[in-house]
Each structure stands twice: as C-alpha cells, then as structure tokens.
mmCIF file of C-alpha atoms in Angstrom:
data_model
loop_
_atom_site.group_PDB
_atom_site.id
_atom_site.type_symbol
_atom_site.label_atom_id
_atom_site.label_comp_id
_atom_site.label_asym_id
_atom_site.label_seq_id
_atom_site.Cartn_x
_atom_site.Cartn_y
_atom_site.Cartn_z
ATOM 1 C CA UNK D 25 132.872 97.206 109.756
ATOM 2 C CA UNK D 26 130.601 96.645 112.743
ATOM 3 C CA UNK D 27 131.816 99.903 114.243
ATOM 4 C CA UNK D 28 130.972 101.726 110.996
ATOM 5 C CA UNK D 29 127.295 100.741 111.292
ATOM 6 C CA UNK D 30 126.608 103.068 114.170
ATOM 7 C CA UNK D 31 123.541 105.265 113.698
ATOM 8 C CA UNK D 32 124.709 108.079 115.959
ATOM 9 C CA UNK D 33 128.152 108.220 114.315
ATOM 10 C CA UNK D 34 126.934 107.920 110.732
ATOM 11 C CA UNK D 35 124.411 110.727 111.094
ATOM 12 C CA UNK D 36 126.128 112.696 113.841
ATOM 13 C CA UNK D 37 125.600 116.069 112.126
ATOM 14 C CA UNK D 38 121.814 115.780 112.041
ATOM 15 C CA UNK D 39 121.665 114.174 115.503
ATOM 16 C CA UNK D 40 123.771 116.962 117.023
ATOM 17 C CA UNK D 41 121.600 119.697 115.473
ATOM 18 C CA UNK D 42 118.401 118.067 116.732
ATOM 19 C CA UNK D 43 119.878 117.841 120.209
ATOM 20 C CA UNK D 44 120.973 121.482 120.128
ATOM 21 C CA UNK D 45 117.531 122.787 119.140
ATOM 22 C CA UNK D 46 115.891 120.188 121.436
ATOM 23 C CA UNK D 47 113.785 118.592 118.678
ATOM 24 C CA UNK D 48 115.406 115.145 119.004
ATOM 25 C CA UNK D 49 112.769 112.496 119.849
ATOM 26 C CA UNK D 50 114.798 111.282 122.834
ATOM 27 C CA UNK D 51 114.686 114.709 124.501
ATOM 28 C CA UNK D 52 112.323 114.489 127.448
ATOM 29 C CA UNK D 53 109.327 116.845 127.038
ATOM 30 C CA UNK D 54 109.262 118.280 130.553
ATOM 31 C CA UNK D 55 109.235 121.751 132.082
ATOM 32 C CA UNK D 56 112.928 122.227 131.353
ATOM 33 C CA UNK D 57 112.354 121.521 127.664
ATOM 34 C CA UNK D 58 109.296 123.816 127.627
ATOM 35 C CA UNK D 59 111.313 126.714 129.021
ATOM 36 C CA UNK D 60 114.140 126.102 126.550
ATOM 37 C CA UNK D 61 111.656 125.979 123.690
ATOM 38 C CA UNK D 62 109.935 129.198 124.793
ATOM 39 C CA UNK D 63 113.252 131.041 124.903
ATOM 40 C CA UNK D 64 114.539 129.639 121.596
ATOM 41 C CA UNK D 65 111.315 129.993 119.656
ATOM 42 C CA UNK D 66 110.346 133.227 121.372
ATOM 43 C CA UNK D 67 113.312 135.075 119.873
ATOM 44 C CA UNK D 68 112.528 133.817 116.368
ATOM 45 C CA UNK D 69 108.831 134.634 116.788
ATOM 46 C CA UNK D 70 109.672 138.210 117.818
ATOM 47 C CA UNK D 71 111.833 138.609 114.721
ATOM 48 C CA UNK D 72 109.017 137.138 112.617
ATOM 49 C CA UNK D 73 106.603 139.760 113.970
ATOM 50 C CA UNK D 74 109.109 142.482 113.062
ATOM 51 C CA UNK D 75 109.281 141.010 109.548
ATOM 52 C CA UNK D 76 105.521 141.239 109.176
ATOM 53 C CA UNK D 77 105.479 144.794 110.498
ATOM 54 C CA UNK D 78 108.224 145.931 108.121
ATOM 55 C CA UNK D 79 106.549 144.255 105.147
ATOM 56 C CA UNK D 80 102.972 145.425 105.752
ATOM 57 C CA UNK D 81 103.532 148.833 107.332
ATOM 58 C CA UNK D 82 106.512 149.960 105.264
ATOM 59 C CA UNK D 83 107.541 147.991 102.177
ATOM 60 C CA UNK D 84 104.121 147.372 100.645
ATOM 61 C CA UNK D 85 102.959 150.900 101.432
ATOM 62 C CA UNK D 86 106.037 152.307 99.689
ATOM 63 C CA UNK D 87 105.661 149.804 96.824
ATOM 64 C CA UNK D 88 109.087 148.353 97.563
ATOM 65 C CA UNK D 89 108.181 144.926 96.170
ATOM 66 C CA UNK D 90 111.768 143.699 96.057
ATOM 67 C CA UNK D 91 112.185 144.123 99.809
ATOM 68 C CA UNK D 92 108.691 142.735 100.408
ATOM 69 C CA UNK D 93 109.703 139.590 98.511
ATOM 70 C CA UNK D 94 112.854 139.291 100.617
ATOM 71 C CA UNK D 95 110.900 139.660 103.849
ATOM 72 C CA UNK D 96 108.282 137.199 102.645
ATOM 73 C CA UNK D 97 110.983 134.607 101.999
ATOM 74 C CA UNK D 98 112.396 134.929 105.511
ATOM 75 C CA UNK D 99 108.861 134.739 106.922
ATOM 76 C CA UNK D 100 108.172 131.517 104.984
ATOM 77 C CA UNK D 101 111.344 130.019 106.460
ATOM 78 C CA UNK D 102 110.010 130.758 109.947
ATOM 79 C CA UNK D 103 106.685 129.091 109.079
ATOM 80 C CA UNK D 104 108.411 125.955 107.782
ATOM 81 C CA UNK D 105 110.753 125.747 110.782
ATOM 82 C CA UNK D 106 107.883 126.154 113.256
ATOM 83 C CA UNK D 107 105.793 123.517 111.509
ATOM 84 C CA UNK D 108 108.738 121.101 111.374
ATOM 85 C CA UNK D 109 109.327 121.490 115.093
ATOM 86 C CA UNK D 110 105.659 120.871 115.852
ATOM 87 C CA UNK D 111 105.636 117.715 113.720
ATOM 88 C CA UNK D 112 108.845 116.441 115.354
ATOM 89 C CA UNK D 113 107.217 116.780 118.765
ATOM 90 C CA UNK D 114 103.861 115.369 117.628
ATOM 91 C CA UNK D 115 105.418 112.290 116.005
ATOM 92 C CA UNK D 116 108.354 111.845 118.365
ATOM 93 C CA UNK D 117 107.275 108.282 119.268
ATOM 94 C CA UNK D 118 107.300 107.183 115.626
ATOM 95 C CA UNK D 119 110.609 108.915 115.005
ATOM 96 C CA UNK D 120 112.076 107.175 118.036
ATOM 97 C CA UNK D 121 110.713 103.843 116.791
ATOM 98 C CA UNK D 122 112.252 104.304 113.338
ATOM 99 C CA UNK D 123 115.638 105.145 114.830
ATOM 100 C CA UNK D 124 115.378 102.082 117.087
ATOM 101 C CA UNK D 125 114.469 99.862 114.124
ATOM 102 C CA UNK D 126 117.453 101.136 112.145
ATOM 103 C CA UNK D 127 119.799 100.486 115.049
ATOM 104 C CA UNK D 128 118.362 96.990 115.462
ATOM 105 C CA UNK D 129 118.751 96.243 111.753
ATOM 106 C CA UNK D 130 122.327 97.502 111.869
ATOM 107 C CA UNK D 131 123.082 95.132 114.740
ATOM 108 C CA UNK D 132 121.271 92.042 113.376
ATOM 109 C CA UNK D 133 122.418 91.967 109.747
ATOM 110 C CA UNK D 134 124.907 89.369 108.516
ATOM 111 C CA UNK D 135 128.291 90.255 107.022
ATOM 112 C CA UNK D 136 126.953 90.091 103.458
ATOM 113 C CA UNK D 137 123.926 92.171 104.396
ATOM 114 C CA UNK D 138 126.091 94.605 106.330
ATOM 115 C CA UNK D 139 127.927 95.625 103.151
ATOM 116 C CA UNK D 140 124.625 96.406 101.445
ATOM 117 C CA UNK D 141 123.174 98.260 104.434
ATOM 118 C CA UNK D 142 126.364 100.282 104.802
ATOM 119 C CA UNK D 143 126.216 101.342 101.150
ATOM 120 C CA UNK D 144 122.776 102.867 101.645
ATOM 121 C CA UNK D 145 123.729 104.311 105.041
ATOM 122 C CA UNK D 146 126.645 106.147 103.410
ATOM 123 C CA UNK D 147 124.225 107.634 100.899
ATOM 124 C CA UNK D 148 122.108 108.837 103.802
ATOM 125 C CA UNK D 149 125.171 110.359 105.433
ATOM 126 C CA UNK D 150 125.944 112.131 102.157
ATOM 127 C CA UNK D 151 122.461 113.707 102.262
ATOM 128 C CA UNK D 152 123.149 114.848 105.823
ATOM 129 C CA UNK D 153 126.475 116.412 104.810
ATOM 130 C CA UNK D 154 124.898 118.035 101.758
ATOM 131 C CA UNK D 155 122.243 119.699 103.888
ATOM 132 C CA UNK D 156 124.876 120.867 106.326
ATOM 133 C CA UNK D 157 126.644 122.658 103.464
ATOM 134 C CA UNK D 158 123.441 124.014 101.879
ATOM 135 C CA UNK D 159 121.888 125.269 105.132
ATOM 136 C CA UNK D 160 125.195 126.689 106.404
ATOM 137 C CA UNK D 161 125.760 128.605 103.175
ATOM 138 C CA UNK D 162 122.164 129.846 102.982
ATOM 139 C CA UNK D 163 122.159 131.061 106.567
ATOM 140 C CA UNK D 164 125.817 132.000 106.906
ATOM 141 C CA UNK D 165 125.845 134.476 104.024
ATOM 142 C CA UNK D 166 123.621 136.895 105.967
ATOM 143 C CA UNK D 167 126.035 137.511 108.895
ATOM 144 C CA UNK D 168 129.072 137.229 106.590
ATOM 145 C CA UNK D 169 127.709 139.955 104.350
ATOM 146 C CA UNK D 170 127.152 142.124 107.422
ATOM 147 C CA UNK D 171 130.669 141.548 108.798
ATOM 148 C CA UNK D 172 132.433 142.146 105.492
ATOM 149 C CA UNK D 173 130.374 145.289 104.891
ATOM 150 C CA UNK D 174 131.464 146.719 108.249
ATOM 151 C CA UNK D 175 135.090 145.778 107.496
ATOM 152 C CA UNK D 176 134.816 147.469 104.094
ATOM 153 C CA UNK D 177 133.498 150.685 105.627
ATOM 154 C CA UNK D 178 136.232 150.534 108.261
ATOM 155 C CA UNK D 179 138.892 150.432 105.509
ATOM 156 C CA UNK D 180 137.301 153.626 104.165
ATOM 157 C CA UNK D 181 137.702 155.187 107.639
ATOM 158 C CA UNK D 182 133.971 155.158 108.158
ATOM 159 C CA UNK D 183 132.283 153.535 111.138
ATOM 160 C CA UNK D 184 128.964 152.061 110.068
ATOM 161 C CA UNK D 185 126.909 149.400 111.786
ATOM 162 C CA UNK D 186 125.433 146.944 109.274
ATOM 163 C CA UNK D 187 122.679 144.608 110.555
ATOM 164 C CA UNK D 188 122.408 140.956 109.653
ATOM 165 C CA UNK D 189 119.139 141.783 107.902
ATOM 166 C CA UNK D 190 117.762 145.271 107.403
ATOM 167 C CA UNK D 191 114.234 145.937 108.620
ATOM 168 C CA UNK D 192 112.053 148.937 109.361
ATOM 169 C CA UNK D 193 110.929 148.732 112.986
ATOM 170 C CA UNK D 194 108.188 150.545 114.939
ATOM 171 C CA UNK D 195 108.967 154.220 115.483
ATOM 172 C CA UNK D 196 110.521 154.006 118.961
ATOM 173 C CA UNK D 197 112.834 151.162 118.013
ATOM 174 C CA UNK D 198 113.592 152.621 114.580
ATOM 175 C CA UNK D 199 114.995 155.769 116.197
ATOM 176 C CA UNK D 200 117.514 153.876 118.345
ATOM 177 C CA UNK D 201 118.279 150.818 116.218
ATOM 178 C CA UNK D 202 121.706 152.193 115.219
ATOM 179 C CA UNK D 203 122.766 152.882 118.800
ATOM 180 C CA UNK D 204 125.371 150.397 119.960
ATOM 181 C CA UNK D 205 123.410 148.531 122.656
ATOM 182 C CA UNK D 206 120.088 148.160 120.733
ATOM 183 C CA UNK D 207 122.044 147.275 117.584
ATOM 184 C CA UNK D 208 123.980 144.585 119.443
ATOM 185 C CA UNK D 209 120.805 143.067 120.900
ATOM 186 C CA UNK D 210 119.075 143.042 117.497
ATOM 187 C CA UNK D 211 122.228 141.689 115.842
ATOM 188 C CA UNK D 212 122.498 138.694 118.154
ATOM 189 C CA UNK D 213 118.745 138.067 117.949
ATOM 190 C CA UNK D 214 119.069 137.857 114.160
ATOM 191 C CA UNK D 215 122.116 135.606 114.480
ATOM 192 C CA UNK D 216 120.062 133.283 116.655
ATOM 193 C CA UNK D 217 117.260 133.308 114.062
ATOM 194 C CA UNK D 218 119.750 132.228 111.382
ATOM 195 C CA UNK D 219 121.362 129.572 113.585
ATOM 196 C CA UNK D 220 118.044 128.180 114.829
ATOM 197 C CA UNK D 221 116.558 127.912 111.332
ATOM 198 C CA UNK D 222 119.753 126.369 109.926
ATOM 199 C CA UNK D 223 119.948 123.785 112.718
ATOM 200 C CA UNK D 224 116.333 122.772 112.103
ATOM 201 C CA UNK D 225 116.951 122.220 108.401
ATOM 202 C CA UNK D 226 120.232 120.370 108.990
ATOM 203 C CA UNK D 227 118.675 118.183 111.663
ATOM 204 C CA UNK D 228 115.250 117.315 110.285
ATOM 205 C CA UNK D 229 115.347 117.502 106.478
ATOM 206 C CA UNK D 230 117.850 114.600 105.980
ATOM 207 C CA UNK D 231 115.956 112.229 108.280
ATOM 208 C CA UNK D 232 113.271 111.363 105.709
ATOM 209 C CA UNK D 233 115.789 110.342 103.001
ATOM 210 C CA UNK D 234 117.865 108.486 105.631
ATOM 211 C CA UNK D 235 114.841 106.377 106.593
ATOM 212 C CA UNK D 236 113.867 105.828 102.934
ATOM 213 C CA UNK D 237 117.371 104.672 102.044
ATOM 214 C CA UNK D 238 117.325 102.231 104.940
ATOM 215 C CA UNK D 239 114.008 100.848 103.649
ATOM 216 C CA UNK D 240 115.678 100.459 100.227
ATOM 217 C CA UNK D 241 118.529 98.489 101.804
ATOM 218 C CA UNK D 242 116.054 96.158 103.509
ATOM 219 C CA UNK D 243 114.218 95.648 100.212
ATOM 220 C CA UNK D 244 117.534 94.760 98.558
ATOM 221 C CA UNK D 245 118.163 92.208 101.308
ATOM 222 C CA UNK D 246 114.693 90.744 100.737
ATOM 223 C CA UNK D 247 115.420 90.576 97.004
ATOM 224 C CA UNK D 248 118.589 88.561 97.656
ATOM 225 C CA UNK D 249 116.639 86.145 99.826
ATOM 226 C CA UNK D 250 114.038 85.720 97.090
ATOM 227 C CA UNK D 251 116.706 84.749 94.565
ATOM 228 C CA UNK D 252 117.683 81.886 96.863
ATOM 229 C CA UNK D 253 114.197 80.355 97.037
ATOM 230 C CA UNK D 254 115.085 77.599 94.586
ATOM 231 C CA UNK D 255 118.836 76.858 94.626
ATOM 232 C CA UNK D 256 120.223 74.946 91.649
ATOM 233 C CA UNK D 257 121.672 72.290 93.926
ATOM 234 C CA UNK D 258 120.243 70.897 97.142
ATOM 235 C CA UNK D 259 116.634 72.046 96.730
ATOM 236 C CA UNK D 260 114.460 71.132 99.719
ATOM 237 C CA UNK D 261 110.775 71.951 100.036
ATOM 238 C CA UNK D 262 110.978 72.637 103.795
ATOM 239 C CA UNK D 263 113.882 75.084 103.317
ATOM 240 C CA UNK D 264 112.040 76.957 100.565
ATOM 241 C CA UNK D 265 108.896 77.288 102.672
ATOM 242 C CA UNK D 266 110.963 78.630 105.575
ATOM 243 C CA UNK D 267 112.663 81.149 103.278
ATOM 244 C CA UNK D 268 109.325 82.304 101.883
ATOM 245 C CA UNK D 269 107.863 82.808 105.347
ATOM 246 C CA UNK D 270 110.973 84.723 106.385
ATOM 247 C CA UNK D 271 110.669 87.030 103.347
ATOM 248 C CA UNK D 272 106.929 87.519 103.978
ATOM 249 C CA UNK D 273 107.656 88.578 107.564
ATOM 250 C CA UNK D 274 110.496 90.816 106.422
ATOM 251 C CA UNK D 275 108.323 92.547 103.814
ATOM 252 C CA UNK D 276 105.607 93.099 106.410
ATOM 253 C CA UNK D 277 108.176 94.816 108.662
ATOM 254 C CA UNK D 278 109.377 96.972 105.765
ATOM 255 C CA UNK D 279 105.798 97.991 104.952
ATOM 256 C CA UNK D 280 105.349 98.966 108.599
ATOM 257 C CA UNK D 281 108.567 100.999 108.522
ATOM 258 C CA UNK D 282 107.543 102.805 105.320
ATOM 259 C CA UNK D 283 104.146 103.435 106.901
ATOM 260 C CA UNK D 284 105.844 105.213 109.800
ATOM 261 C CA UNK D 285 107.811 107.366 107.333
ATOM 262 C CA UNK D 286 104.547 108.136 105.525
ATOM 263 C CA UNK D 287 102.585 109.193 108.594
ATOM 264 C CA UNK D 288 105.470 111.214 110.050
ATOM 265 C CA UNK D 289 106.558 113.152 106.961
ATOM 266 C CA UNK D 290 103.457 113.449 104.765
ATOM 267 C CA UNK D 291 102.454 116.867 106.128
ATOM 268 C CA UNK D 292 106.041 118.097 106.164
ATOM 269 C CA UNK D 293 106.544 117.065 102.542
ATOM 270 C CA UNK D 294 103.296 118.706 101.498
ATOM 271 C CA UNK D 295 104.521 121.923 103.102
ATOM 272 C CA UNK D 296 107.899 121.543 101.355
ATOM 273 C CA UNK D 297 106.229 121.185 97.967
ATOM 274 C CA UNK D 298 103.781 124.046 98.419
ATOM 275 C CA UNK D 299 106.364 126.254 100.118
ATOM 276 C CA UNK D 300 109.002 125.647 97.450
ATOM 277 C CA UNK D 301 106.509 126.379 94.661
ATOM 278 C CA UNK D 302 106.071 129.832 96.225
ATOM 279 C CA UNK D 303 109.549 130.502 97.624
ATOM 280 C CA UNK D 304 111.573 129.593 94.507
ATOM 281 C CA UNK D 305 109.919 132.213 92.238
ATOM 282 C CA UNK D 306 109.904 134.870 94.984
ATOM 283 C CA UNK D 307 113.617 134.482 95.781
ATOM 284 C CA UNK D 308 114.488 134.251 92.092
ATOM 285 C CA UNK D 309 112.525 137.426 91.390
ATOM 286 C CA UNK D 310 114.130 139.192 94.350
ATOM 287 C CA UNK D 311 117.636 138.191 93.242
ATOM 288 C CA UNK D 312 117.012 139.358 89.654
ATOM 289 C CA UNK D 313 115.529 142.666 90.763
ATOM 290 C CA UNK D 314 118.433 143.262 93.143
ATOM 291 C CA UNK D 315 120.840 142.615 90.276
ATOM 292 C CA UNK D 316 118.981 145.172 88.153
ATOM 293 C CA UNK D 317 119.334 147.653 91.022
ATOM 294 C CA UNK D 318 123.099 147.118 91.074
ATOM 295 C CA UNK D 319 123.224 144.688 94.008
ATOM 296 C CA UNK D 320 124.098 140.989 94.158
ATOM 297 C CA UNK D 321 121.890 139.051 96.599
ATOM 298 C CA UNK D 322 123.982 135.913 96.949
ATOM 299 C CA UNK D 323 122.112 134.968 100.104
ATOM 300 C CA UNK D 324 118.803 134.779 98.220
ATOM 301 C CA UNK D 325 120.394 132.927 95.318
ATOM 302 C CA UNK D 326 121.548 130.257 97.783
ATOM 303 C CA UNK D 327 118.062 130.150 99.338
ATOM 304 C CA UNK D 328 116.629 129.525 95.860
ATOM 305 C CA UNK D 329 118.943 126.551 95.368
ATOM 306 C CA UNK D 330 118.221 125.357 98.918
ATOM 307 C CA UNK D 331 114.489 125.302 98.118
ATOM 308 C CA UNK D 332 115.214 123.300 94.965
ATOM 309 C CA UNK D 333 117.161 120.767 97.055
ATOM 310 C CA UNK D 334 114.451 120.802 99.741
ATOM 311 C CA UNK D 335 111.934 119.368 97.295
ATOM 312 C CA UNK D 336 114.222 117.456 94.918
ATOM 313 C CA UNK D 337 115.987 115.217 97.443
ATOM 314 C CA UNK D 338 112.845 113.704 99.079
ATOM 315 C CA UNK D 339 111.209 113.246 95.666
ATOM 316 C CA UNK D 340 114.306 111.514 94.271
ATOM 317 C CA UNK D 341 114.642 109.076 97.166
ATOM 318 C CA UNK D 342 110.886 108.426 97.299
ATOM 319 C CA UNK D 343 111.128 107.540 93.619
ATOM 320 C CA UNK D 344 114.090 105.266 94.373
ATOM 321 C CA UNK D 345 112.085 103.552 97.127
ATOM 322 C CA UNK D 346 109.172 103.038 94.742
ATOM 323 C CA UNK D 347 111.433 101.525 92.064
ATOM 324 C CA UNK D 348 113.194 99.264 94.565
ATOM 325 C CA UNK D 349 109.837 97.945 95.804
ATOM 326 C CA UNK D 350 108.798 97.192 92.232
ATOM 327 C CA UNK D 351 112.074 95.353 91.612
ATOM 328 C CA UNK D 352 111.335 93.090 94.595
ATOM 329 C CA UNK D 353 108.001 92.152 92.988
ATOM 330 C CA UNK D 354 109.847 91.325 89.772
ATOM 331 C CA UNK D 355 112.311 89.180 91.739
ATOM 332 C CA UNK D 356 109.409 87.162 93.181
ATOM 333 C CA UNK D 357 107.839 86.712 89.753
ATOM 334 C CA UNK D 358 111.121 85.550 88.173
ATOM 335 C CA UNK D 359 112.188 83.416 91.154
ATOM 336 C CA UNK D 360 111.406 80.164 89.300
ATOM 337 C CA UNK D 361 108.083 79.328 90.940
ATOM 338 C CA UNK D 362 106.620 78.172 87.592
ATOM 339 C CA UNK D 363 108.983 75.164 87.619
ATOM 340 C CA UNK D 364 107.672 73.976 90.996
ATOM 341 C CA UNK D 365 104.379 72.157 91.453
ATOM 342 C CA UNK D 366 103.918 72.286 95.199
ATOM 343 C CA UNK D 367 100.613 73.993 96.013
ATOM 344 C CA UNK D 368 101.848 75.568 99.266
ATOM 345 C CA UNK D 369 104.850 77.143 97.571
ATOM 346 C CA UNK D 370 102.669 78.562 94.832
ATOM 347 C CA UNK D 371 100.189 79.946 97.364
ATOM 348 C CA UNK D 372 102.997 81.659 99.264
ATOM 349 C CA UNK D 373 104.377 83.065 96.005
ATOM 350 C CA UNK D 374 100.936 84.454 95.162
ATOM 351 C CA UNK D 375 100.678 85.969 98.641
ATOM 352 C CA UNK D 376 104.043 87.688 98.210
ATOM 353 C CA UNK D 377 103.041 89.056 94.803
ATOM 354 C CA UNK D 378 99.765 90.368 96.193
ATOM 355 C CA UNK D 379 101.562 92.015 99.112
ATOM 356 C CA UNK D 380 103.991 93.693 96.721
ATOM 357 C CA UNK D 381 101.200 95.159 94.608
ATOM 358 C CA UNK D 382 100.921 97.752 97.375
ATOM 359 C CA UNK D 383 103.507 100.379 96.353
ATOM 360 C CA UNK D 384 106.462 101.022 98.635
ATOM 361 C CA UNK D 385 105.855 104.738 98.367
ATOM 362 C CA UNK D 386 105.694 107.805 100.579
ATOM 363 C CA UNK D 387 102.861 110.224 99.904
ATOM 364 C CA UNK D 388 102.323 113.818 100.784
ATOM 365 C CA UNK D 389 98.721 114.761 101.542
ATOM 366 C CA UNK D 390 97.581 114.846 97.916
ATOM 367 C CA UNK D 391 99.980 112.734 95.865
ATOM 368 C CA UNK D 392 102.877 110.295 95.831
ATOM 369 C CA UNK D 393 106.288 111.869 96.269
ATOM 370 C CA UNK D 394 108.180 111.137 93.066
ATOM 371 C CA UNK D 395 109.955 112.863 90.193
ATOM 372 C CA UNK D 396 106.617 113.564 88.485
ATOM 373 C CA UNK D 397 105.521 115.477 91.588
ATOM 374 C CA UNK D 398 108.812 117.402 91.515
ATOM 375 C CA UNK D 399 108.195 118.378 87.886
ATOM 376 C CA UNK D 400 104.779 119.710 88.876
ATOM 377 C CA UNK D 401 106.325 121.846 91.638
ATOM 378 C CA UNK D 402 108.798 123.388 89.193
ATOM 379 C CA UNK D 403 106.009 124.083 86.711
ATOM 380 C CA UNK D 404 103.994 125.862 89.407
ATOM 381 C CA UNK D 405 107.067 127.846 90.478
ATOM 382 C CA UNK D 406 107.720 128.921 86.889
ATOM 383 C CA UNK D 407 104.099 130.020 86.461
ATOM 384 C CA UNK D 408 104.219 132.096 89.682
ATOM 385 C CA UNK D 409 107.530 133.659 88.594
ATOM 386 C CA UNK D 410 105.951 134.736 85.292
ATOM 387 C CA UNK D 411 103.027 136.272 87.165
ATOM 388 C CA UNK D 412 105.372 138.208 89.470
ATOM 389 C CA UNK D 413 107.474 139.372 86.555
ATOM 390 C CA UNK D 414 104.438 140.501 84.576
ATOM 391 C CA UNK D 415 102.702 142.205 87.518
ATOM 392 C CA UNK D 416 105.611 144.246 88.878
ATOM 393 C CA UNK D 417 107.451 145.070 85.708
#
C-alpha cells in the first residue's frame, strides 16, 4: 500500500500534461522555458487574433450570430487558458509547497491513516481521469470532425480540404487558405491550439479538487484523534493533553494548507464561475441554432458539458471540505469534555472549538465556493440564454 501512495503515480495524467505545456511548478523558469513558452503560446495567440478578426470583421457584419457565438466560445477558452498559465507561474511556489506537503503526509501517515488518505487520493485521481476524458472529447471532436468529413468527401470521389475550425481570414490569406501548403500550416496550428488548451485543462483543473480532498483526509484523521481524547479505559490526563496539543497543531497545518489553496485558486475559480455563466448559454445557443440549420455541433455540446463540470466539480469539493471541517468541530464538542473537570483540558477544548469556528472553505474573489454558488452560476447562465434567444430570434 505504501507504493500506492505516490503522488506522481496517482496523478500522473495531470502531472504529465503540466510538464508537457511547461506549467508544472518544478519547471525552472529560465531562458529555455521562456523560449518554449513564446513558441507554444505564440501559436495560440495568433489563432486567437484570427478568431477576433473573423468575428468582428466578418461574422458580426454579416449578422451571422451563430458563427459569432462559436468564435466567442473558442476565444473565451483562450482567455481562460492564458489566465490559468499566468496564475500557475505566479503561484508556483505555493503549488510546489502544496505538492511537497501532500508527499510528506503520504510518507508520514500510519497504516490506519494510510487507508483513509488513499480513499481520498483515489477520489482525486478519479477527478483527474474525468477531466482527461472531458477535455479530450471536447478538444478531440474538432479534428475528428475534420478528418471524417474529408474521408466522407473522398468516398464521394471529391477531394475537399476541411479545416479543424473554419474561419474567415484577412484577404491575402483567405485567397490561399485552401492551397495545400497554407492549409497544412493552418491545420497543424489549429491542432496545436486544441492540444495546448486540452493539456492545460487536464493538468490544472483537477489540482484544486485534489488538494481539497487531501485536506478532507487530514480533517478525517484529526476527527479520529479527537474521538480518542478520553478513552473508556486507561484515561490519563497527560496523554489527553498531548493528544489535544497534537490535534491543535494538526488543525493549524490544515488551515495553512487550505489557505494556500485559497490564495492560489481564488482568481482562477472566479474566472471559472464568470466564464461558465457566459460560455454555457452561448454554446447552448450555438448548438441549438446549428441544429435548426440542419447541423449537429457535437463539439459545442461537449464544451457546454465541460463548462458545467468546470464549475460543478470545484464547488462540490469545496462544499465537501466545508462540511468535513464542520464535522470536526462537532467531534470536538461531543468528545466528552463535559465529563472532565480539569481546567487545562477544558481550556484546550475551548481553543479547538474557537479555531474551528473559522470555516474550512475556499473562496473565489466574491463568495465561498459551494453548491449555493453553483446554483447562482446556473441561474445567471439561464438568464443570459433567455436574453440571447429573445434578442436573435
């Protein structure tokens, strides 16, 4: 079981993606990294500029709102990816510290604690696998649709080049975009855009829930220690005081760990919530309009569900963290302190209760991440969808 509690093996999918796109906190930020980043992000930025040009100079002028919505969705993805990368670099020290703390906790836990920690670690790995599937499907449908379209035309004895994503380019490029060499360059640039964005989501998005679940496992360990404050047999005052001090120290460490999660992800989660409130109705509207036009935009349907997951998963696990912290406070209150008359034990119990009045919660900029916040996001998305539907129909 010791070999199973290996951070790099448990979360190898997310770790590998962060290493590929060079956002991993252990990647040295030197000239080599800067050049790699400029090349990787430069391609995606160029495609983003083409998106803006096609939307402003062509789609909106021609009142093609369906295509404008599609382009806007892809542009929002670029914004989120760029912001995530910036935050990963800005808070790389805290991210590295949290990974180090998790590895230390994995190594130091007892056999009984190891079972509990492993249970929560497996849940974190499930989140990582889920995002691998969601991001791969959302991004992979674009090139797959292109490939199968070209195969379909080939079966009809017609040679037609189908791009990964259709855009209207500036005049000089628009005239040659269907020539083989320019088409190939654009095609691979778009493939890189899809791969780069997918790797960022697979690598970064699961890390918040992984850290929250680890905090939950540590709170569960603290709760077990609290239940052993006053054993039925063999009660000793000195042992109880030592246990209380150990739990107080442990809770202080957990608060520090949750604080690192808070400071690292609060801006990212605020962007997720605001971005999803806008992206979900836009992609839903685009998919419905495409269906009315006789097309099926599976790629945008998957993006809609991906945005739902993007907000739902952090809110769910933040809510779980909040509930677990509250349960620890209940464990202290029902530990049996009222049957003991030692003043020092009662003072330590009061100190623990006061410390646990501070919620074990992760906040975005404006509010606590929880299921209530998720409900608000969905309400905003529904309101925006109704506005879009009423305005353009």
